[in-house]
XYZ file of C-alpha atoms in Angstrom:
585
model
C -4.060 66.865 5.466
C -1.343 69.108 3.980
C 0.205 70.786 1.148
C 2.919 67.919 1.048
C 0.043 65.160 1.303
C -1.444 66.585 -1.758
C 1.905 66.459 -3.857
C 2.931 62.970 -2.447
C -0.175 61.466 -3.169
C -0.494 63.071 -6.864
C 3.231 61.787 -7.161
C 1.628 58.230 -6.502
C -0.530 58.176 -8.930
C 0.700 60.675 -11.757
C 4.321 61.302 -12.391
C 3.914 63.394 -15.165
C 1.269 65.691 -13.044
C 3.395 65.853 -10.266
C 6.257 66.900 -12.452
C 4.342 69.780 -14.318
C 2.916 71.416 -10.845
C 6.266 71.360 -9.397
C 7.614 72.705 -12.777
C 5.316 75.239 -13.089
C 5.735 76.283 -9.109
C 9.606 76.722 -9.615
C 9.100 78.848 -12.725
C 6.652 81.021 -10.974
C 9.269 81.033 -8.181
C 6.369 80.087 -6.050
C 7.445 76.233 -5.409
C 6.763 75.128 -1.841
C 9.865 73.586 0.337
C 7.989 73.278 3.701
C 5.161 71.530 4.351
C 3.217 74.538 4.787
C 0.758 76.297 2.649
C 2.007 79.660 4.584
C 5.604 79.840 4.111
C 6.358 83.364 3.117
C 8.413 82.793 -0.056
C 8.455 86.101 -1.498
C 9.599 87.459 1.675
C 12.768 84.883 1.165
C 13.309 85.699 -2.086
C 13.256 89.213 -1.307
C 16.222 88.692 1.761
C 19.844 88.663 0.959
C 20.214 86.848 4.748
C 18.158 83.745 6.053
C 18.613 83.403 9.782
C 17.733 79.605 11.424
C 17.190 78.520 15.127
C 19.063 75.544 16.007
C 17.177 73.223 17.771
C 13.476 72.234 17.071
C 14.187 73.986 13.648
C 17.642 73.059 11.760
C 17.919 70.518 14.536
C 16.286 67.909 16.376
C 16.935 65.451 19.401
C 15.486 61.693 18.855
C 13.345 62.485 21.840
C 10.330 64.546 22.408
C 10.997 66.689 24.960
C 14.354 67.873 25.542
C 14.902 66.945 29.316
C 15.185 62.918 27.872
C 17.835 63.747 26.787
C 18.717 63.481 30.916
C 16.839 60.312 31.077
C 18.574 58.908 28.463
C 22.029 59.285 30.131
C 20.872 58.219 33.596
C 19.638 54.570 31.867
C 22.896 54.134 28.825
C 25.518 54.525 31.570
C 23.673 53.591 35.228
C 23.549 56.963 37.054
C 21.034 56.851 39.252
C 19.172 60.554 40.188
C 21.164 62.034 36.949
C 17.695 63.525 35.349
C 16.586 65.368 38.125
C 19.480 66.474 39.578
C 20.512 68.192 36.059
C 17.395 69.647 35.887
C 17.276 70.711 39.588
C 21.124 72.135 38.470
C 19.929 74.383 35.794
C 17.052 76.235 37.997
C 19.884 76.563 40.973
C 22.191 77.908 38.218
C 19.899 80.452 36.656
C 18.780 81.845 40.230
C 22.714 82.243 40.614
C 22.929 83.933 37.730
C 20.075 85.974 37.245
C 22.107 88.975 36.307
C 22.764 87.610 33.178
C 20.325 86.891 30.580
C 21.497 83.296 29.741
C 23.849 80.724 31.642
C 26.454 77.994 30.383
C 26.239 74.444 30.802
C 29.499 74.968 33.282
C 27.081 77.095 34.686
C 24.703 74.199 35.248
C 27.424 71.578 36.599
C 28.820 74.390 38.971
C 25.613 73.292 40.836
C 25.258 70.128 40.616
C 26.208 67.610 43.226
C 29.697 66.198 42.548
C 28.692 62.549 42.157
C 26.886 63.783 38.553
C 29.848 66.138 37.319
C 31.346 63.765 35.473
C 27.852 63.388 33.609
C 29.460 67.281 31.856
C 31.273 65.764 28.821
C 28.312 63.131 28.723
C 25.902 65.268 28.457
C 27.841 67.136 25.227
C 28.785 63.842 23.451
C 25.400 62.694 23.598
C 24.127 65.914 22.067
C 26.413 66.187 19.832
C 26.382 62.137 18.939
C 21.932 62.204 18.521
C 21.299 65.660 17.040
C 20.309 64.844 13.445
C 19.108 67.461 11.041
C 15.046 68.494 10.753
C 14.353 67.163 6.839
C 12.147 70.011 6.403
C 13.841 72.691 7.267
C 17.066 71.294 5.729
C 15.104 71.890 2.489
C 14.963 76.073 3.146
C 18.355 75.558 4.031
C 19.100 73.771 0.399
C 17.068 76.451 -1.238
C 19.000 79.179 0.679
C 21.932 78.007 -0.930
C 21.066 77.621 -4.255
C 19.323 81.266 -3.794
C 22.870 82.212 -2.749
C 21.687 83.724 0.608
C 23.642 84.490 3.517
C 22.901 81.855 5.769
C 23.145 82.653 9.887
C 22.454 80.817 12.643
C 20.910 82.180 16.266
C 20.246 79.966 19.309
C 19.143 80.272 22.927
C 20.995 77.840 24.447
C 23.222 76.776 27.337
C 25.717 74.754 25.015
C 29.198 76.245 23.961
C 29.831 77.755 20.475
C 31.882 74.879 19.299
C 29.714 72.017 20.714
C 26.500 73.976 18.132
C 28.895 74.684 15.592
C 30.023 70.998 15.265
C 26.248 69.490 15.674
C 25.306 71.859 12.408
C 28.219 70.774 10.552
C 27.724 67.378 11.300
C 24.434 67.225 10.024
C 25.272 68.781 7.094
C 24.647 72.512 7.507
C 28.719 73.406 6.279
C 27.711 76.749 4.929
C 26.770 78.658 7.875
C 28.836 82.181 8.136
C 28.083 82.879 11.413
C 26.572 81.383 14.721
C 25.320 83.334 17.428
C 24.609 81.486 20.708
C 23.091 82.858 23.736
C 25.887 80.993 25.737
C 28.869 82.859 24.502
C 26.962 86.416 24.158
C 25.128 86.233 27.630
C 22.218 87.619 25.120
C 19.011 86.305 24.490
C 16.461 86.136 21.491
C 13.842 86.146 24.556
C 15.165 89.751 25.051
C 15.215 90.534 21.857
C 19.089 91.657 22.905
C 20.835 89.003 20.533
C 19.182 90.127 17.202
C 19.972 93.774 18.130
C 23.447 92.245 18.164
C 23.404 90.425 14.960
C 22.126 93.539 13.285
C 24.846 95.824 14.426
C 27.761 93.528 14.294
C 27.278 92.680 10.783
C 25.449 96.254 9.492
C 22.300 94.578 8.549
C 18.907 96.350 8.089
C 16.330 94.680 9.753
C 15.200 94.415 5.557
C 17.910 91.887 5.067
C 17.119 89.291 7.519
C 14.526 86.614 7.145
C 14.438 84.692 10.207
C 13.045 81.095 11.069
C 12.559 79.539 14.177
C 9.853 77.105 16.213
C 8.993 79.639 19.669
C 6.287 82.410 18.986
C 7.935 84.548 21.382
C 11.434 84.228 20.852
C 11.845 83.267 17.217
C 8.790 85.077 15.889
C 7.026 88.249 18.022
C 10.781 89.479 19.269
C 12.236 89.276 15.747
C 9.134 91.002 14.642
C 9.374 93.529 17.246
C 12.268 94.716 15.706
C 11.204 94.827 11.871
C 12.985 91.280 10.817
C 10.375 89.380 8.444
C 9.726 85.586 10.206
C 8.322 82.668 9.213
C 7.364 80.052 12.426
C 8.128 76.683 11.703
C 6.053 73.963 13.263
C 8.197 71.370 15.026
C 8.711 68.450 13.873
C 6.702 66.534 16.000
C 4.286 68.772 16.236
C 3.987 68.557 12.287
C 3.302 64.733 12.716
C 0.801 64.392 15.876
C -1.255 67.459 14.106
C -1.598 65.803 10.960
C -5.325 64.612 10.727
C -4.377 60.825 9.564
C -1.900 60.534 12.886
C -4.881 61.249 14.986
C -3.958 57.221 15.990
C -0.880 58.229 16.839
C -2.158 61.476 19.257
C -4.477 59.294 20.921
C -2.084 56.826 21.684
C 0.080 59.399 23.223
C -1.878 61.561 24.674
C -2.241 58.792 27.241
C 1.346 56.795 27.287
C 4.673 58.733 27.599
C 7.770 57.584 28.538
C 11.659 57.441 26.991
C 10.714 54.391 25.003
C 7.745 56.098 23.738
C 9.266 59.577 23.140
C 11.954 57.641 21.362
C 9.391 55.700 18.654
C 7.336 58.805 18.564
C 10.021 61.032 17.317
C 11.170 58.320 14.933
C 7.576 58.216 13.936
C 7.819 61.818 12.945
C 11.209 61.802 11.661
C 9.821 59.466 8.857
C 6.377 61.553 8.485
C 8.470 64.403 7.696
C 11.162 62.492 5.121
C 9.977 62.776 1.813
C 9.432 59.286 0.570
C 9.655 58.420 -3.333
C 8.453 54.761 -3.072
C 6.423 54.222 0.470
C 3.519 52.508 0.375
C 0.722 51.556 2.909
C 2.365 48.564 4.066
C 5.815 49.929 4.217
C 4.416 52.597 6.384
C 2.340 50.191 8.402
C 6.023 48.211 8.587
C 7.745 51.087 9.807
C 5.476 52.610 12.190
C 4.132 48.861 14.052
C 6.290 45.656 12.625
C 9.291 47.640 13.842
C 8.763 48.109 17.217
C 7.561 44.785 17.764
C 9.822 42.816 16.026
C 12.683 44.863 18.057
C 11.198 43.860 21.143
C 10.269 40.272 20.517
C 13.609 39.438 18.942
C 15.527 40.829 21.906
C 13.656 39.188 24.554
C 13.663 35.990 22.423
C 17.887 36.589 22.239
C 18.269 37.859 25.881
C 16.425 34.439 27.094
C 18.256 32.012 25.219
C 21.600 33.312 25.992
C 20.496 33.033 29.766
C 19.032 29.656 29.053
C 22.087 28.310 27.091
C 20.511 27.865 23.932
C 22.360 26.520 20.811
C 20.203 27.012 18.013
C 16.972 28.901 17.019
C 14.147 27.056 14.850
C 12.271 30.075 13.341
C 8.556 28.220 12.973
C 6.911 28.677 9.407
C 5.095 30.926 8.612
C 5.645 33.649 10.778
C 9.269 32.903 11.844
C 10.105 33.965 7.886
C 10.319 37.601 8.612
C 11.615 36.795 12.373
C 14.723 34.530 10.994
C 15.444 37.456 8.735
C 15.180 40.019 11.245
C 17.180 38.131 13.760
C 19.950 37.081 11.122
C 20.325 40.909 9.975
C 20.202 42.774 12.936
C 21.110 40.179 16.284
C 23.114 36.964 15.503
C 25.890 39.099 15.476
C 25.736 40.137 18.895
C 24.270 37.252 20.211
C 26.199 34.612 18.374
C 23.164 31.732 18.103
C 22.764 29.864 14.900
C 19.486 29.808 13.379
C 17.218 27.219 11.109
C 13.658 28.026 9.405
C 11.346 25.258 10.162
C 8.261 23.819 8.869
C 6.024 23.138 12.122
C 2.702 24.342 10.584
C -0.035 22.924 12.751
C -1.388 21.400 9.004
C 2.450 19.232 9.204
C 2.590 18.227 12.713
C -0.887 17.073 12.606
C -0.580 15.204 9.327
C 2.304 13.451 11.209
C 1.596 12.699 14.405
C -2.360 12.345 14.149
C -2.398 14.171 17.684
C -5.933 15.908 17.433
C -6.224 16.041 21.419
C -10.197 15.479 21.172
C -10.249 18.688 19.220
C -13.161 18.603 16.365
C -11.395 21.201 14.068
C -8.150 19.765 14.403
C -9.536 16.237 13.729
C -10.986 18.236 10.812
C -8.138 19.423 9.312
C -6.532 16.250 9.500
C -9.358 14.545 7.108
C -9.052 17.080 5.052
C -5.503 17.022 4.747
C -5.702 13.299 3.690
C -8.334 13.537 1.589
C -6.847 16.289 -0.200
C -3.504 14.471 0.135
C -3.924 11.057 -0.376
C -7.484 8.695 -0.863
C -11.026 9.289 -0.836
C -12.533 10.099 2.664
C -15.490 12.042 3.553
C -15.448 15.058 6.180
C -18.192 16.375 7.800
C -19.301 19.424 10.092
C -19.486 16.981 13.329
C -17.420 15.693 15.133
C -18.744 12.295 15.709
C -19.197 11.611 11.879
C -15.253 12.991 11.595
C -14.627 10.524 14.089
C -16.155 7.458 12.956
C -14.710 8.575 9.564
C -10.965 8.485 11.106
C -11.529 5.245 12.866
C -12.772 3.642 9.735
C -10.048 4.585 7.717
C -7.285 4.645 10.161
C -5.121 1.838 8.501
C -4.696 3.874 5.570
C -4.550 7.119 7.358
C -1.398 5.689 9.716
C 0.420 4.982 6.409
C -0.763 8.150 4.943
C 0.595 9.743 8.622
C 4.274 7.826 8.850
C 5.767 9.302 5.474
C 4.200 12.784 6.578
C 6.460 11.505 9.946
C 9.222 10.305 8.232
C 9.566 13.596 6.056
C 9.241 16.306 8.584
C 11.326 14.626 11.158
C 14.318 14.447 8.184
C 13.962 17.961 8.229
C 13.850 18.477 11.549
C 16.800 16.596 12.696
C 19.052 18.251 8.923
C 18.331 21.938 10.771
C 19.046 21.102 14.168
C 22.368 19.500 13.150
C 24.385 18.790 16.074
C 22.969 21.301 18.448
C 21.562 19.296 21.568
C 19.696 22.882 23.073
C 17.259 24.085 20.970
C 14.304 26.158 20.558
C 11.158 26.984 18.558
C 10.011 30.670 18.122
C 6.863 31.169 16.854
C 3.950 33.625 17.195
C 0.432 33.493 19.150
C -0.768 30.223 20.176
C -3.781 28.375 21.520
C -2.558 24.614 21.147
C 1.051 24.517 21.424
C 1.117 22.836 17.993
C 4.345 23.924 16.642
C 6.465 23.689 20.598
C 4.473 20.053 21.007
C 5.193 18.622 17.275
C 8.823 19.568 17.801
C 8.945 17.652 21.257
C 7.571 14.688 20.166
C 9.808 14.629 16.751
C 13.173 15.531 18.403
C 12.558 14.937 22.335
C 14.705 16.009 24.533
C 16.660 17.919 21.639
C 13.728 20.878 22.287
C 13.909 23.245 25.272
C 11.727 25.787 25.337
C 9.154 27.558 23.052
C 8.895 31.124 22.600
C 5.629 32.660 22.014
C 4.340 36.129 21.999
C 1.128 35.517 23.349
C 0.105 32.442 24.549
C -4.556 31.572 25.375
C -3.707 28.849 28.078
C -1.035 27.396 30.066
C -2.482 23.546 29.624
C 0.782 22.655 28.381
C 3.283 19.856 29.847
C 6.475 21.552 27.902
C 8.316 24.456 29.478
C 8.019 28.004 27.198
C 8.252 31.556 27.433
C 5.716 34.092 26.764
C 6.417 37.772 25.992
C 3.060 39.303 26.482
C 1.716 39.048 30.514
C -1.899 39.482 28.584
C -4.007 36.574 28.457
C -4.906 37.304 25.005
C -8.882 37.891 25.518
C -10.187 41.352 23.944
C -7.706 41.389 22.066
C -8.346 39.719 18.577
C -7.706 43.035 16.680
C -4.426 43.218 17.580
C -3.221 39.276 17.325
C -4.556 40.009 13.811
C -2.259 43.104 12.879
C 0.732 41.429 15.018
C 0.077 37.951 12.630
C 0.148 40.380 9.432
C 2.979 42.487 10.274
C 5.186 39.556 11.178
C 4.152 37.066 7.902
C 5.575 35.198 4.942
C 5.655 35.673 1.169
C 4.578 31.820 1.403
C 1.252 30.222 1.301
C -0.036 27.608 3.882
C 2.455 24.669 3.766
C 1.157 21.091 4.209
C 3.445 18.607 4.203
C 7.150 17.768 3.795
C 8.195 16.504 0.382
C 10.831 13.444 0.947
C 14.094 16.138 -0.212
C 12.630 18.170 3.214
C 10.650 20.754 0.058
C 7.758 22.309 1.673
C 4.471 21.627 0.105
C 2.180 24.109 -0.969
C -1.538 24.461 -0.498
C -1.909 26.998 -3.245
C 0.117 28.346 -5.796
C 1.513 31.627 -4.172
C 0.014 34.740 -4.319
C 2.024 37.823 -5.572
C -0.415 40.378 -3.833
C 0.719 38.589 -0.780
C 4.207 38.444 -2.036
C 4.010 42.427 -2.318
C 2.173 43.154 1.035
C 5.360 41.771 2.794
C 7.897 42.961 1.056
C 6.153 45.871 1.374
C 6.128 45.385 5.368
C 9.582 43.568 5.365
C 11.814 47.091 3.612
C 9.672 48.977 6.357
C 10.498 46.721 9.608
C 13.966 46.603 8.566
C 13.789 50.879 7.613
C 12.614 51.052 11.119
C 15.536 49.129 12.784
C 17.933 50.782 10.669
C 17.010 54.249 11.494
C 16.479 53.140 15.349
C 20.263 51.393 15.372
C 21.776 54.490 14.113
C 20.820 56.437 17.030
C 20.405 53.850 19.518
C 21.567 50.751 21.170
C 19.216 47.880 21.460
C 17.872 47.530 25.016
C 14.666 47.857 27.462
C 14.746 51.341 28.260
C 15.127 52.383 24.368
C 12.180 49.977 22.998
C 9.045 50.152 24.270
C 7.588 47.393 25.614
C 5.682 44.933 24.311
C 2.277 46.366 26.680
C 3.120 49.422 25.280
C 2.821 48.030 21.978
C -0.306 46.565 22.347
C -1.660 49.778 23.320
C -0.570 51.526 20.057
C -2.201 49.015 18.028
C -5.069 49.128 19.665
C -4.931 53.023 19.125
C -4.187 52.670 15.568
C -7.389 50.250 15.326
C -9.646 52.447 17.038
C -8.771 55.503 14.857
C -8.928 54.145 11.437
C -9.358 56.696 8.627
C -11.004 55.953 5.531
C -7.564 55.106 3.630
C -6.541 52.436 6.179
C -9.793 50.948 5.788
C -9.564 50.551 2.093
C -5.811 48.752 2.778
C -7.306 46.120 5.207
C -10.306 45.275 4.053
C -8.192 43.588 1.395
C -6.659 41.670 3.885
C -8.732 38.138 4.994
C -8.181 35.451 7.713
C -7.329 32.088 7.388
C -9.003 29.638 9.327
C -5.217 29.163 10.343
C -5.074 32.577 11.756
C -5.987 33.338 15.435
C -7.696 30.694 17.665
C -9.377 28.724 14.589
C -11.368 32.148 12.657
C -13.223 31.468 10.172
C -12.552 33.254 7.065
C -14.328 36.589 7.684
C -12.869 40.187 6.406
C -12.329 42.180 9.680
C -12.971 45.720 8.169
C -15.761 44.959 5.813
């Protein structure tokens, strides 16, 4: 897809390769910092003065399009009508002043309505508090100082000279000598006016200046115009969705925009544009879907039980391993609810309560489970054989059943402790297995179940689903959602008598890998979102949301995502009773 692609992907798989070419490039003074084949680098070298844009260049806002910013403000603090009466503000303002060739932002909140004026020193905090440097660019900046270039810094924009100058130094561009900003010097690069002031104020020739910035017109054909040497860079974003291997990513947005969305777009891009040492597939995968959904299910699981009272979570083996960590990291401290990992496999509750509800697999299962478990029985493929089978060994099968019983409800009752108000989060679910085993081993103990999708409401026992979708058409995406929120551990059976889990199979270490893999990129994702952002429902997108970017990212599968998951079978535990098959292959 790109230059950088290339170079990452030899760095994958030959270290010493990747270290000679980028040896070789530096000696040859030819050594790409952009991801761009057509950055001008003997037109750098030759400068004595690199000149950057600010923002969409050294700097960019955790939103796509700048006018969220507005959004953004009128959700955090409650100010209904802020976004479009700042925008409304600006066009009033520059019709006011149309002498001049830019405005200020006390330009702007001269015409706004009065109600939004305190929204002024907002509005600045919040750019000043989100602005985070562009990683590629930052790199010419890096190389501009160890160049020892004169490094200058032009901007069309609105915002005072001190409000720019402290976003650039916060974000770790110290080393500026000068800022020009359209604001103070009521000149524009879309004139052309502020680099004929730049030039004459500090006696360059238009020689000296090599000049960077995102707009064709301002940055690039005006500079031009005048004899300065440019190089466009491609935004950020723009750098991401036009990458060939995000076409998932295009089509997803192309077709769904909205704060949340601009927000896990540009964090998407953000991380596409980081160089990354160590990523893998999964990590990736981690980052760019586990994230987002284990945000959202976690704080809708939170948000509920504090409204319901709730005293302690039972994450639900297997998939409430990543959830328990997830929750314990990033929410108890907010939310202040204790936690327990529990082993309600359907395989355990089964084995202990005998509850097959007239189902043939689950009658299944349980023959199996004693058979592998216990004595000699014989399981067939129908369900009448199964059944004469269960009846004719039931005796045995009851004992086999009430230590299975006896075992898992020690456990049970050692995790919930003294809490009287608890509640099971788990996954997708058909059967209930996991909310109904838990009822019938603590009772009233159990309140609710969480679930995010559930395939039928047949259930006596209260619980709360996250998805509105019934599940149908959508088998593809239970799939990803049961991989990207997993376990390191195999399928568990039973409960030894110390509450140990037991094993069906010795663990696996390529599944061991896959979610640590997936694990360090959920929790990358969170990290980078909470250092922006507070957790709530206009910063996350929403769970239908999700759904739709999974199904985009399944419907636009390249050829290296295919090779990653057609490694990756079913269980017959796995979504609505599959049958091993390999979805990809």
């Amino acid at each position: 897809d790109s230059t950088l692609d290339v170079m990452e992907y030899i760095k994958t798989i030959n270290i010493e390769l990747y270290n000679l070419i980028v040896w070789d490039l530096k000696r040859r003074k030819k050594y790409k910092v952009v991801d761009d084949a057509n950055f001008d680098f003997e037109s750098f070298a030759k400068c004595s003065v690199v000149s950057f844009d600010v923002f969409d260049t050294l700097i960019v806002r955790p939103f796509v399009y700048p006018d969220e910013l507005f959004r953004y403000i009128e959700k955090k603090y409650s100010i209904k009508g802020f976004h479009h009466e700042r925008i409304a503000a600006e066009q009033r303002a520059r019709l006011a002043n149309n002498k001049k060739e830019d405005i200020t932002i006390y330009d702007i909140y001269d015409q706004i309505p009065f109600k939004y004026k305190k929204c002024l020193e907002l509005e600045i905090n919040e750019e000043i508090n989100l602005c985070r440097a562009n990683p590629l660019i930052k790199n010419i900046y890096n190389i501009s100082q160890e160049y020892d270039k004169e490094v200058i810094a032009i901007s069309d924009i609105y915002l005072p000279f001190l409000v720019i100058k402290k976003i650039l130094e916060k974000n770790g561009f110290e080393n500026i000598k000068k800022i020009y900003v359209s604001s103070e010097y009521k000149k524009t690069k879309a004139s052309g006016n502020l680099y004929k002031t730049v030039l004459k104020e500090n006696k360059y020739s238009r020689d000296d200046i090599f000049h960077i910035g995102d707009n064709m017109i301002s940055d690039i054909k005006n500079a031009y115009d005048l004899g300065i040497r440019t190089f466009k860079a491609t935004k950020m974003f723009d750098n991401f969705l036009n990458a060939p291997s995000n076409y998932k990513y295009y089509d997803f947005w192309k077709n769904h925009q909205s704060l949340s969305i601009s927000i896990h777009m540009q964090l998407l891009s953000k991380r596409f544009s980081t160089i990354k040492d160590k990523s893998t597939y999964f990590e990736e995968l981690g980052y760019n879907l586990g994230g987002p959904l284990a945000l959202r299910y976690l704080y809708f699981v939170s948000k509920e039980a504090k409204d319901n009272n709730i005293d302690k979570f039972l994450f639900v083996a297997r998939d409430g391993y990543l959830l328990k960590h997830v929750y314990e990291k990033y929410f108890y401290e907010n939310f202040k609810i204790p936690c327990e990992y529990v082993y309600l496999t359907r395989a355990t509750v089964l084995s202990s309560t005998l509850n097959y509800e007239k189902e043939p697999r689950y009658l299944e299962t349980i023959l199996r489970l004693a058979q592998k478990q216990y004595f000699d029985i014989n399981v067939y493929k129908d369900y009448k054989s199964n059944l004469s089978e269960f009846k004719k060994h039931y005796s045995k099968i009851k004992e086999w059943s009430r230590t299975n019983y006896l075992n898992l409800k020690k456990h049970l009752n050692s995790c919930v402790g003294d809490a009287t108000n608890v509640v099971i989060v788990d996954m997708t679910t058909g059967k209930f297995t996991s909310l109904t085993g838990a009822k019938e081993l603590l009772k009233d103990k159990v309140s609710l179940g969480f679930f995010t999708f559930v395939f039928n409401n047949e259930i006596e026992y209260p619980y709360i689903s996250l998805s509105s979708y019934s599940g149908e058409n959508l088998d593809d995406v239970l799939t990803i959602s049961e991989l990207l929120i997993s376990s390191p551990e195999e399928g568990i059976i039973s409960m030894g008598k110390n509450s140990e889990p037991v094993y069906e199979r010795v663990q696996d270490q390529n599944r061991i890998d896959r979610y640590n893999s997936i694990s360090k990129g959920i929790d990358a994702y969170i990290d980078d979102f909470l250092e922006l952002f507070e957790i709530s429902d206009d910063n996350i997108i929403s769970f239908d949301d999700w759904i739709c970017l999974t199904e985009s990212y399944l419907n636009n599968l390249n050829i290296i995502d295919k090779q990653y998951l057609s490694d990756i079978t079913f269980s017959k535990e796995a979504i609505r009773g599959m049958d091993d098959v390999n979805l990809y292959k």
